Amino acid sequence: MPRALITGITGQDGSYLAEFLLEKGYEVYGMVRRASTETFERIRHIRDRITIIQGDLLDQHSLNLAIEESEPDEIYNLAAMSFVPTSWTQPVLTGEFTALGVTRMLEAVRRTNPKIRFYQASSSEMFGKVREVPQTEMTPFYPRSPYGVAKVYGHFITVNYRESYDLFCCSGILFNHESPRRGLEFVTRKVTYQTAKIKLGLADTLELGNMDAKRDWGYAGDYVKAMWLMLQAERADDYVIATGETHSVRDLVQIAFDHAGLKPDDHVRINPKFLRPAEVDLLIGDSTKAKTELGWETEVSFEQLVRMMVDADLELLKSTKGR
């Protein structure tokens, strides 16, 4: 039975990846930071099938111990300060987790068991002020947030350890991927959750920032399969994972409201406080390499994704309405 260690297992991607690996027959370990309260909501349904161990990306010794305890064949490093707006208010801490945390994980692998296959969660935010459309593995990076800058460091330190120490290290340059498990602070979930609240009469308005911001949005359940495929390949490499389609926040709102039988003009309001200091231009990924070399394909369309999220939020709110 192969073993996998997932950092960030309590997040959206971590929960879907854990499910996927369990279905593949893996023994799954999840690394979490010590906290006074547990936040295992996304993995509650599989909690008895995985092993939770403690570790902290800020603490080298704890990472060494986590690897020694779990003895993984594969490590998926998904943990990070992952909310872009927060990276402006906490830029140093973002760098510690999202940049230097990767180095600490790679050092732990190198010193503990260099045969471990390592996946690093890179991000389309690294492209930022894009140099070409669509973006491929060869597109130069131009990050536009402290989060994006930190991800660039994490990406290149992974490449560096692969080339310097012959470790099997891959980076997945994942474009935006969403699901009903997305945090409420992210615009996709904010839109679908608020749409559901308006539909149920629990709210009247949806406040947003830049309605014209465009992203390449896919389904998180599809994207975790790409992570696994990268670590099954004969050689380690980096891959763009995206749908190849772009949609604006306005498109997102229209699909969500249409599905709920609502009109955006009646409820959507623009609030300047939600505008970014520096906006990303046009993110749209070219996954030809992943499709050709890994055989990866998306299965859920953008429209299906948005409707899925609205339906899930309607069910969630109905189930908690009387509490």
mmCIF file of C-alpha atoms in Angstrom:
data_model
loop_
_atom_site.group_PDB
_atom_site.id
_atom_site.type_symbol
_atom_site.label_atom_id
_atom_site.label_comp_id
_atom_site.label_asym_id
_atom_site.label_seq_id
_atom_site.Cartn_x
_atom_site.Cartn_y
_atom_site.Cartn_z
ATOM 1 C CA MET A 1 0.000 0.000 0.000
ATOM 2 C CA PRO A 2 1.617 3.289 -1.092
ATOM 3 C CA ARG A 3 1.809 6.096 1.464
ATOM 4 C CA ALA A 4 1.213 9.789 0.899
ATOM 5 C CA LEU A 5 1.738 12.785 3.145
ATOM 6 C CA ILE A 6 -0.422 15.823 2.389
ATOM 7 C CA THR A 7 0.328 19.216 3.882
ATOM 8 C CA GLY A 8 -2.740 21.439 3.878
ATOM 9 C CA ILE A 9 -5.028 18.405 4.047
ATOM 10 C CA THR A 10 -7.802 20.398 5.736
ATOM 11 C CA GLY A 11 -8.064 22.770 2.754
ATOM 12 C CA GLN A 12 -10.137 22.415 -0.391
ATOM 13 C CA ASP A 13 -7.453 20.686 -2.474
ATOM 14 C CA GLY A 14 -6.188 18.594 0.417
ATOM 15 C CA SER A 15 -9.622 17.138 1.087
ATOM 16 C CA TYR A 16 -10.258 16.225 -2.560
ATOM 17 C CA LEU A 17 -6.752 14.792 -2.919
ATOM 18 C CA ALA A 18 -7.145 12.694 0.225
ATOM 19 C CA GLU A 19 -10.401 11.251 -1.140
ATOM 20 C CA PHE A 20 -8.780 10.521 -4.484
ATOM 21 C CA LEU A 21 -5.745 8.792 -2.950
ATOM 22 C CA LEU A 22 -7.895 6.695 -0.622
ATOM 23 C CA GLU A 23 -9.818 5.475 -3.663
ATOM 24 C CA LYS A 24 -6.450 4.553 -5.212
ATOM 25 C CA GLY A 25 -5.616 2.407 -2.196
ATOM 26 C CA TYR A 26 -3.173 4.785 -0.502
ATOM 27 C CA GLU A 27 -2.461 5.075 3.181
ATOM 28 C CA VAL A 28 -2.963 8.819 3.696
ATOM 29 C CA TYR A 29 -1.288 11.027 6.274
ATOM 30 C CA GLY A 30 -2.246 14.644 6.726
ATOM 31 C CA MET A 31 0.037 17.236 8.305
ATOM 32 C CA VAL A 32 -1.628 20.002 10.295
ATOM 33 C CA ARG A 33 -0.384 22.808 12.526
ATOM 34 C CA ARG A 34 -0.991 22.549 16.261
ATOM 35 C CA ALA A 35 -4.090 24.567 17.122
ATOM 36 C CA SER A 36 -6.421 24.873 20.111
ATOM 37 C CA THR A 37 -9.426 24.219 17.868
ATOM 38 C CA GLU A 38 -9.712 21.616 15.124
ATOM 39 C CA THR A 39 -10.790 22.726 11.639
ATOM 40 C CA PHE A 40 -11.429 19.359 10.010
ATOM 41 C CA GLU A 41 -14.797 20.150 8.437
ATOM 42 C CA ARG A 42 -13.718 19.328 4.860
ATOM 43 C CA ILE A 43 -12.279 15.945 5.837
ATOM 44 C CA ARG A 44 -14.804 15.005 8.512
ATOM 45 C CA HIS A 45 -16.330 12.308 6.295
ATOM 46 C CA ILE A 46 -12.956 10.568 5.848
ATOM 47 C CA ARG A 47 -11.401 11.456 9.202
ATOM 48 C CA ASP A 48 -11.388 7.833 10.386
ATOM 49 C CA ARG A 49 -9.556 6.701 7.223
ATOM 50 C CA ILE A 50 -6.576 9.059 7.420
ATOM 51 C CA THR A 51 -3.842 9.664 9.967
ATOM 52 C CA ILE A 52 -3.331 13.228 11.189
ATOM 53 C CA ILE A 53 0.149 14.228 12.340
ATOM 54 C CA GLN A 54 1.480 17.560 13.521
ATOM 55 C CA GLY A 55 3.964 19.691 11.652
ATOM 56 C CA ASP A 56 4.591 23.341 10.868
ATOM 57 C CA LEU A 57 6.101 24.841 7.713
ATOM 58 C CA LEU A 58 7.811 27.395 9.959
ATOM 59 C CA ASP A 59 9.603 24.696 11.953
ATOM 60 C CA GLN A 60 12.222 22.550 10.237
ATOM 61 C CA HIS A 61 12.488 19.957 12.999
ATOM 62 C CA SER A 62 8.741 19.250 12.968
ATOM 63 C CA LEU A 63 8.860 18.585 9.214
ATOM 64 C CA ASN A 64 11.702 16.104 9.653
ATOM 65 C CA LEU A 65 9.697 14.309 12.329
ATOM 66 C CA ALA A 66 6.532 14.303 10.196
ATOM 67 C CA ILE A 67 8.354 12.572 7.348
ATOM 68 C CA GLU A 68 10.039 10.100 9.680
ATOM 69 C CA GLU A 69 6.686 9.231 11.245
ATOM 70 C CA SER A 70 4.667 8.880 8.038
ATOM 71 C CA GLU A 71 7.420 7.336 5.863
ATOM 72 C CA PRO A 72 5.692 8.527 2.670
ATOM 73 C CA ASP A 73 6.369 7.488 -0.904
ATOM 74 C CA GLU A 74 4.838 10.780 -2.052
ATOM 75 C CA ILE A 75 4.486 14.235 -0.504
ATOM 76 C CA TYR A 76 1.949 16.775 -1.720
ATOM 77 C CA ASN A 77 2.856 20.216 -0.409
ATOM 78 C CA LEU A 78 -0.444 22.098 -0.566
ATOM 79 C CA ALA A 79 -0.108 24.156 2.616
ATOM 80 C CA ALA A 80 0.345 27.907 2.156
ATOM 81 C CA MET A 81 -1.052 31.308 3.003
ATOM 82 C CA SER A 82 -3.420 30.886 0.101
ATOM 83 C CA PHE A 83 -5.705 33.937 0.109
ATOM 84 C CA VAL A 84 -4.199 36.588 -2.174
ATOM 85 C CA PRO A 85 -5.655 39.738 -0.490
ATOM 86 C CA THR A 86 -4.263 38.669 2.898
ATOM 87 C CA SER A 87 -0.775 38.564 1.409
ATOM 88 C CA TRP A 88 -0.773 42.373 1.257
ATOM 89 C CA THR A 89 -1.618 42.706 4.959
ATOM 90 C CA GLN A 90 0.723 39.874 6.009
ATOM 91 C CA PRO A 91 3.476 39.853 3.366
ATOM 92 C CA VAL A 92 6.281 38.615 5.634
ATOM 93 C CA LEU A 93 4.268 35.737 7.061
ATOM 94 C CA THR A 94 3.136 34.859 3.531
ATOM 95 C CA GLY A 95 6.788 34.619 2.512
ATOM 96 C CA GLU A 96 7.634 32.439 5.502
ATOM 97 C CA PHE A 97 4.886 29.910 4.755
ATOM 98 C CA THR A 98 4.503 30.032 0.994
ATOM 99 C CA ALA A 99 8.158 30.552 0.009
ATOM 100 C CA LEU A 100 10.551 29.424 2.743
ATOM 101 C CA GLY A 101 8.149 26.716 3.868
ATOM 102 C CA VAL A 102 8.773 24.956 0.551
ATOM 103 C CA THR A 103 12.520 25.056 1.143
ATOM 104 C CA ARG A 104 12.080 23.533 4.584
ATOM 105 C CA MET A 105 9.963 20.725 3.143
ATOM 106 C CA LEU A 106 12.500 20.021 0.405
ATOM 107 C CA GLU A 107 15.335 20.008 2.936
ATOM 108 C CA ALA A 108 13.400 17.540 5.054
ATOM 109 C CA VAL A 109 12.948 15.280 2.024
ATOM 110 C CA ARG A 110 16.606 15.578 1.026
ATOM 111 C CA ARG A 111 17.880 14.758 4.501
ATOM 112 C CA THR A 112 15.287 12.152 5.499
ATOM 113 C CA ASN A 113 14.579 10.168 2.318
ATOM 114 C CA PRO A 114 15.614 11.588 -1.086
ATOM 115 C CA LYS A 115 13.627 8.847 -2.852
ATOM 116 C CA ILE A 116 10.325 10.496 -1.902
ATOM 117 C CA ARG A 117 8.395 11.976 -4.821
ATOM 118 C CA PHE A 118 7.461 15.593 -4.099
ATOM 119 C CA TYR A 119 4.655 17.749 -5.481
ATOM 120 C CA GLN A 120 4.701 21.531 -5.063
ATOM 121 C CA ALA A 121 1.513 23.550 -5.478
ATOM 122 C CA SER A 122 2.512 26.393 -7.773
ATOM 123 C CA SER A 123 -0.031 28.956 -8.954
ATOM 124 C CA SER A 124 -1.203 30.902 -11.983
ATOM 125 C CA GLU A 125 -0.808 34.014 -9.795
ATOM 126 C CA MET A 126 2.902 33.707 -10.624
ATOM 127 C CA PHE A 127 2.116 34.944 -14.146
ATOM 128 C CA GLY A 128 0.427 38.082 -12.821
ATOM 129 C CA LYS A 129 1.007 40.795 -15.401
ATOM 130 C CA VAL A 130 0.993 38.275 -18.176
ATOM 131 C CA ARG A 131 3.636 38.340 -20.921
ATOM 132 C CA GLU A 132 1.645 36.178 -23.337
ATOM 133 C CA VAL A 133 -1.815 34.675 -23.749
ATOM 134 C CA PRO A 134 -2.394 31.830 -23.108
ATOM 135 C CA GLN A 135 0.219 30.982 -20.485
ATOM 136 C CA THR A 136 2.380 27.863 -20.795
ATOM 137 C CA GLU A 137 5.226 26.338 -18.799
ATOM 138 C CA MET A 138 7.615 28.634 -20.711
ATOM 139 C CA THR A 139 5.765 31.920 -20.059
ATOM 140 C CA PRO A 140 7.871 34.326 -17.911
ATOM 141 C CA PHE A 141 6.540 35.092 -14.442
ATOM 142 C CA TYR A 142 5.534 38.614 -13.382
ATOM 143 C CA PRO A 143 3.708 38.240 -10.028
ATOM 144 C CA ARG A 144 1.448 41.073 -8.865
ATOM 145 C CA SER A 145 0.994 40.227 -5.180
ATOM 146 C CA PRO A 146 3.164 39.104 -2.255
ATOM 147 C CA TYR A 147 1.432 35.739 -2.594
ATOM 148 C CA GLY A 148 2.419 35.489 -6.256
ATOM 149 C CA VAL A 149 6.003 36.477 -5.459
ATOM 150 C CA ALA A 150 6.206 33.853 -2.713
ATOM 151 C CA LYS A 151 4.825 31.203 -5.068
ATOM 152 C CA VAL A 152 7.498 32.053 -7.643
ATOM 153 C CA TYR A 153 10.158 31.418 -5.003
ATOM 154 C CA GLY A 154 8.511 28.105 -4.054
ATOM 155 C CA HIS A 155 8.365 27.119 -7.704
ATOM 156 C CA PHE A 156 11.990 27.838 -8.489
ATOM 157 C CA ILE A 157 13.379 26.339 -5.279
ATOM 158 C CA THR A 158 11.571 23.137 -6.275
ATOM 159 C CA VAL A 159 13.205 23.259 -9.710
ATOM 160 C CA ASN A 160 16.539 23.971 -8.037
ATOM 161 C CA TYR A 161 16.343 20.961 -5.710
ATOM 162 C CA ARG A 162 15.347 18.752 -8.639
ATOM 163 C CA GLU A 163 18.344 19.865 -10.660
ATOM 164 C CA SER A 164 20.839 20.145 -7.800
ATOM 165 C CA TYR A 165 20.055 16.969 -5.848
ATOM 166 C CA ASP A 166 18.293 14.814 -8.462
ATOM 167 C CA LEU A 167 15.126 14.687 -6.363
ATOM 168 C CA PHE A 168 11.815 13.759 -7.993
ATOM 169 C CA CYS A 169 10.181 17.171 -7.565
ATOM 170 C CA CYS A 170 7.258 18.431 -9.643
ATOM 171 C CA SER A 171 5.406 21.730 -9.646
ATOM 172 C CA GLY A 172 1.825 21.978 -10.801
ATOM 173 C CA ILE A 173 1.086 25.493 -12.044
ATOM 174 C CA LEU A 174 -2.591 25.303 -11.228
ATOM 175 C CA PHE A 175 -4.974 27.950 -12.443
ATOM 176 C CA ASN A 176 -7.978 28.862 -10.314
ATOM 177 C CA HIS A 177 -9.924 25.801 -9.258
ATOM 178 C CA GLU A 178 -13.082 25.893 -7.209
ATOM 179 C CA SER A 179 -15.671 23.668 -5.537
ATOM 180 C CA PRO A 180 -18.391 23.682 -2.889
ATOM 181 C CA ARG A 181 -15.541 23.324 -0.371
ATOM 182 C CA ARG A 182 -13.955 26.640 -1.365
ATOM 183 C CA GLY A 183 -13.589 29.141 1.486
ATOM 184 C CA LEU A 184 -16.173 31.908 1.717
ATOM 185 C CA GLU A 185 -13.464 34.549 1.305
ATOM 186 C CA PHE A 186 -12.862 33.531 -2.330
ATOM 187 C CA VAL A 187 -14.922 35.336 -4.954
ATOM 188 C CA THR A 188 -16.414 32.202 -6.537
ATOM 189 C CA ARG A 189 -17.779 30.863 -3.247
ATOM 190 C CA LYS A 190 -18.742 34.357 -2.121
ATOM 191 C CA VAL A 191 -20.884 34.690 -5.234
ATOM 192 C CA THR A 192 -22.545 31.271 -5.007
ATOM 193 C CA TYR A 193 -23.124 31.480 -1.236
ATOM 194 C CA GLN A 194 -24.600 34.970 -1.427
ATOM 195 C CA THR A 195 -26.715 33.953 -4.426
ATOM 196 C CA ALA A 196 -28.158 31.127 -2.349
ATOM 197 C CA LYS A 197 -28.815 33.491 0.577
ATOM 198 C CA ILE A 198 -30.637 35.952 -1.687
ATOM 199 C CA LYS A 199 -32.666 33.115 -3.215
ATOM 200 C CA LEU A 200 -33.733 31.954 0.254
ATOM 201 C CA GLY A 201 -34.558 35.469 1.426
ATOM 202 C CA LEU A 202 -31.640 35.568 3.882
ATOM 203 C CA ALA A 203 -29.902 38.496 2.137
ATOM 204 C CA ASP A 204 -30.640 41.136 -0.474
ATOM 205 C CA THR A 205 -27.293 42.282 -1.901
ATOM 206 C CA LEU A 206 -23.992 40.915 -3.196
ATOM 207 C CA GLU A 207 -21.023 43.305 -2.922
ATOM 208 C CA LEU A 208 -18.088 42.783 -5.291
ATOM 209 C CA GLY A 209 -14.993 44.607 -6.544
ATOM 210 C CA ASN A 210 -13.732 44.293 -10.107
ATOM 211 C CA MET A 211 -16.493 42.614 -12.116
ATOM 212 C CA ASP A 212 -14.316 42.553 -15.236
ATOM 213 C CA ALA A 213 -11.473 40.547 -13.678
ATOM 214 C CA LYS A 214 -11.013 37.358 -15.698
ATOM 215 C CA ARG A 215 -9.788 33.964 -14.596
ATOM 216 C CA ASP A 216 -9.411 30.441 -15.906
ATOM 217 C CA TRP A 217 -11.651 28.582 -13.439
ATOM 218 C CA GLY A 218 -11.806 24.797 -13.165
ATOM 219 C CA TYR A 219 -13.070 22.154 -10.750
ATOM 220 C CA ALA A 220 -10.792 21.205 -7.836
ATOM 221 C CA GLY A 221 -11.794 17.550 -8.096
ATOM 222 C CA ASP A 222 -10.363 17.434 -11.619
ATOM 223 C CA TYR A 223 -7.169 19.226 -10.649
ATOM 224 C CA VAL A 224 -6.076 16.917 -7.825
ATOM 225 C CA LYS A 225 -5.948 14.090 -10.364
ATOM 226 C CA ALA A 226 -3.299 16.075 -12.230
ATOM 227 C CA MET A 227 -1.210 16.318 -9.052
ATOM 228 C CA TRP A 228 -1.210 12.552 -8.701
ATOM 229 C CA LEU A 229 -0.458 11.966 -12.381
ATOM 230 C CA MET A 230 2.651 14.157 -12.142
ATOM 231 C CA LEU A 231 4.123 11.927 -9.449
ATOM 232 C CA GLN A 232 3.413 8.770 -11.481
ATOM 233 C CA ALA A 233 5.381 9.999 -14.514
ATOM 234 C CA GLU A 234 8.737 8.551 -15.473
ATOM 235 C CA ARG A 235 10.526 11.864 -14.949
ATOM 236 C CA ALA A 236 9.835 14.885 -12.812
ATOM 237 C CA ASP A 237 8.682 18.034 -14.581
ATOM 238 C CA ASP A 238 6.409 21.066 -14.225
ATOM 239 C CA TYR A 239 2.949 21.368 -15.763
ATOM 240 C CA VAL A 240 0.310 24.025 -16.327
ATOM 241 C CA ILE A 241 -3.102 22.751 -15.225
ATOM 242 C CA ALA A 242 -6.011 24.789 -16.584
ATOM 243 C CA THR A 243 -9.209 24.631 -18.625
ATOM 244 C CA GLY A 244 -7.979 26.873 -21.439
ATOM 245 C CA GLU A 245 -11.108 29.018 -21.070
ATOM 246 C CA THR A 246 -11.461 32.401 -19.383
ATOM 247 C CA HIS A 247 -14.476 33.906 -17.675
ATOM 248 C CA SER A 248 -15.064 37.201 -15.902
ATOM 249 C CA VAL A 249 -16.534 37.720 -12.451
ATOM 250 C CA ARG A 250 -19.517 39.137 -14.328
ATOM 251 C CA ASP A 251 -19.922 35.790 -16.146
ATOM 252 C CA LEU A 252 -19.698 33.974 -12.827
ATOM 253 C CA VAL A 253 -22.429 36.131 -11.321
ATOM 254 C CA GLN A 254 -24.693 35.783 -14.363
ATOM 255 C CA ILE A 255 -24.523 31.969 -14.379
ATOM 256 C CA ALA A 256 -25.113 31.769 -10.619
ATOM 257 C CA PHE A 257 -28.039 34.195 -10.673
ATOM 258 C CA ASP A 258 -29.593 32.582 -13.756
ATOM 259 C CA HIS A 259 -29.442 29.200 -12.038
ATOM 260 C CA ALA A 260 -31.194 30.653 -8.998
ATOM 261 C CA GLY A 261 -33.758 32.554 -11.075
ATOM 262 C CA LEU A 262 -32.445 35.965 -10.018
ATOM 263 C CA LYS A 263 -31.382 39.156 -11.830
ATOM 264 C CA PRO A 264 -27.910 40.602 -11.030
ATOM 265 C CA ASP A 265 -29.027 44.210 -11.519
ATOM 266 C CA ASP A 266 -31.455 43.833 -8.633
ATOM 267 C CA HIS A 267 -28.857 42.703 -6.106
ATOM 268 C CA VAL A 268 -25.205 43.262 -7.143
ATOM 269 C CA ARG A 269 -23.375 46.326 -5.814
ATOM 270 C CA ILE A 270 -19.760 47.455 -6.467
ATOM 271 C CA ASN A 271 -17.705 48.168 -3.323
ATOM 272 C CA PRO A 272 -14.228 49.745 -3.836
ATOM 273 C CA LYS A 273 -12.865 48.017 -0.723
ATOM 274 C CA PHE A 274 -12.807 44.742 -2.659
ATOM 275 C CA LEU A 275 -10.509 46.097 -5.383
ATOM 276 C CA ARG A 276 -6.897 44.819 -5.362
ATOM 277 C CA PRO A 277 -3.942 47.248 -5.142
ATOM 278 C CA ALA A 278 -2.614 45.618 -8.337
ATOM 279 C CA GLU A 279 -4.885 43.504 -10.505
ATOM 280 C CA VAL A 280 -3.867 40.498 -12.545
ATOM 281 C CA ASP A 281 -4.590 40.966 -16.246
ATOM 282 C CA LEU A 282 -5.826 37.944 -18.186
ATOM 283 C CA LEU A 283 -5.065 34.495 -16.838
ATOM 284 C CA ILE A 284 -5.772 31.637 -19.222
ATOM 285 C CA GLY A 285 -3.704 28.470 -19.233
ATOM 286 C CA ASP A 286 -2.536 26.118 -21.955
ATOM 287 C CA SER A 287 -2.483 22.543 -20.599
ATOM 288 C CA THR A 288 -1.321 20.883 -23.823
ATOM 289 C CA LYS A 289 1.762 19.458 -22.114
ATOM 290 C CA ALA A 290 -0.251 17.890 -19.278
ATOM 291 C CA LYS A 291 -2.788 16.474 -21.706
ATOM 292 C CA THR A 292 -0.105 15.054 -23.986
ATOM 293 C CA GLU A 293 2.362 13.701 -21.417
ATOM 294 C CA LEU A 294 0.067 12.847 -18.499
ATOM 295 C CA GLY A 295 -3.211 12.127 -20.259
ATOM 296 C CA TRP A 296 -5.012 14.633 -18.026
ATOM 297 C CA GLU A 297 -8.373 16.121 -19.019
ATOM 298 C CA THR A 298 -10.975 18.303 -17.341
ATOM 299 C CA GLU A 299 -14.386 16.723 -16.803
ATOM 300 C CA VAL A 300 -16.491 19.490 -15.211
ATOM 301 C CA SER A 301 -17.265 22.645 -17.230
ATOM 302 C CA PHE A 302 -17.341 26.152 -15.772
ATOM 303 C CA GLU A 303 -21.136 26.319 -16.023
ATOM 304 C CA GLN A 304 -21.496 22.928 -14.324
ATOM 305 C CA LEU A 305 -19.101 24.029 -11.590
ATOM 306 C CA VAL A 306 -20.986 27.235 -10.779
ATOM 307 C CA ARG A 307 -24.341 25.457 -10.724
ATOM 308 C CA MET A 308 -22.883 22.710 -8.525
ATOM 309 C CA MET A 309 -21.659 25.332 -6.056
ATOM 310 C CA VAL A 310 -24.983 27.205 -5.990
ATOM 311 C CA ASP A 311 -26.879 23.964 -5.393
ATOM 312 C CA ALA A 312 -24.481 22.953 -2.603
ATOM 313 C CA ASP A 313 -24.844 26.338 -0.910
ATOM 314 C CA LEU A 314 -28.636 26.192 -1.170
ATOM 315 C CA GLU A 315 -28.566 22.794 0.542
ATOM 316 C CA LEU A 316 -26.119 24.030 3.172
ATOM 317 C CA LEU A 317 -28.217 27.072 4.034
ATOM 318 C CA LYS A 318 -31.455 25.106 4.092
ATOM 319 C CA SER A 319 -29.932 22.597 6.496
ATOM 320 C CA THR A 320 -28.669 25.288 8.871
ATOM 321 C CA LYS A 321 -31.533 27.794 8.500
ATOM 322 C CA GLY A 322 -33.385 26.535 11.505
ATOM 323 C CA ARG A 323 -30.380 26.346 13.818
#
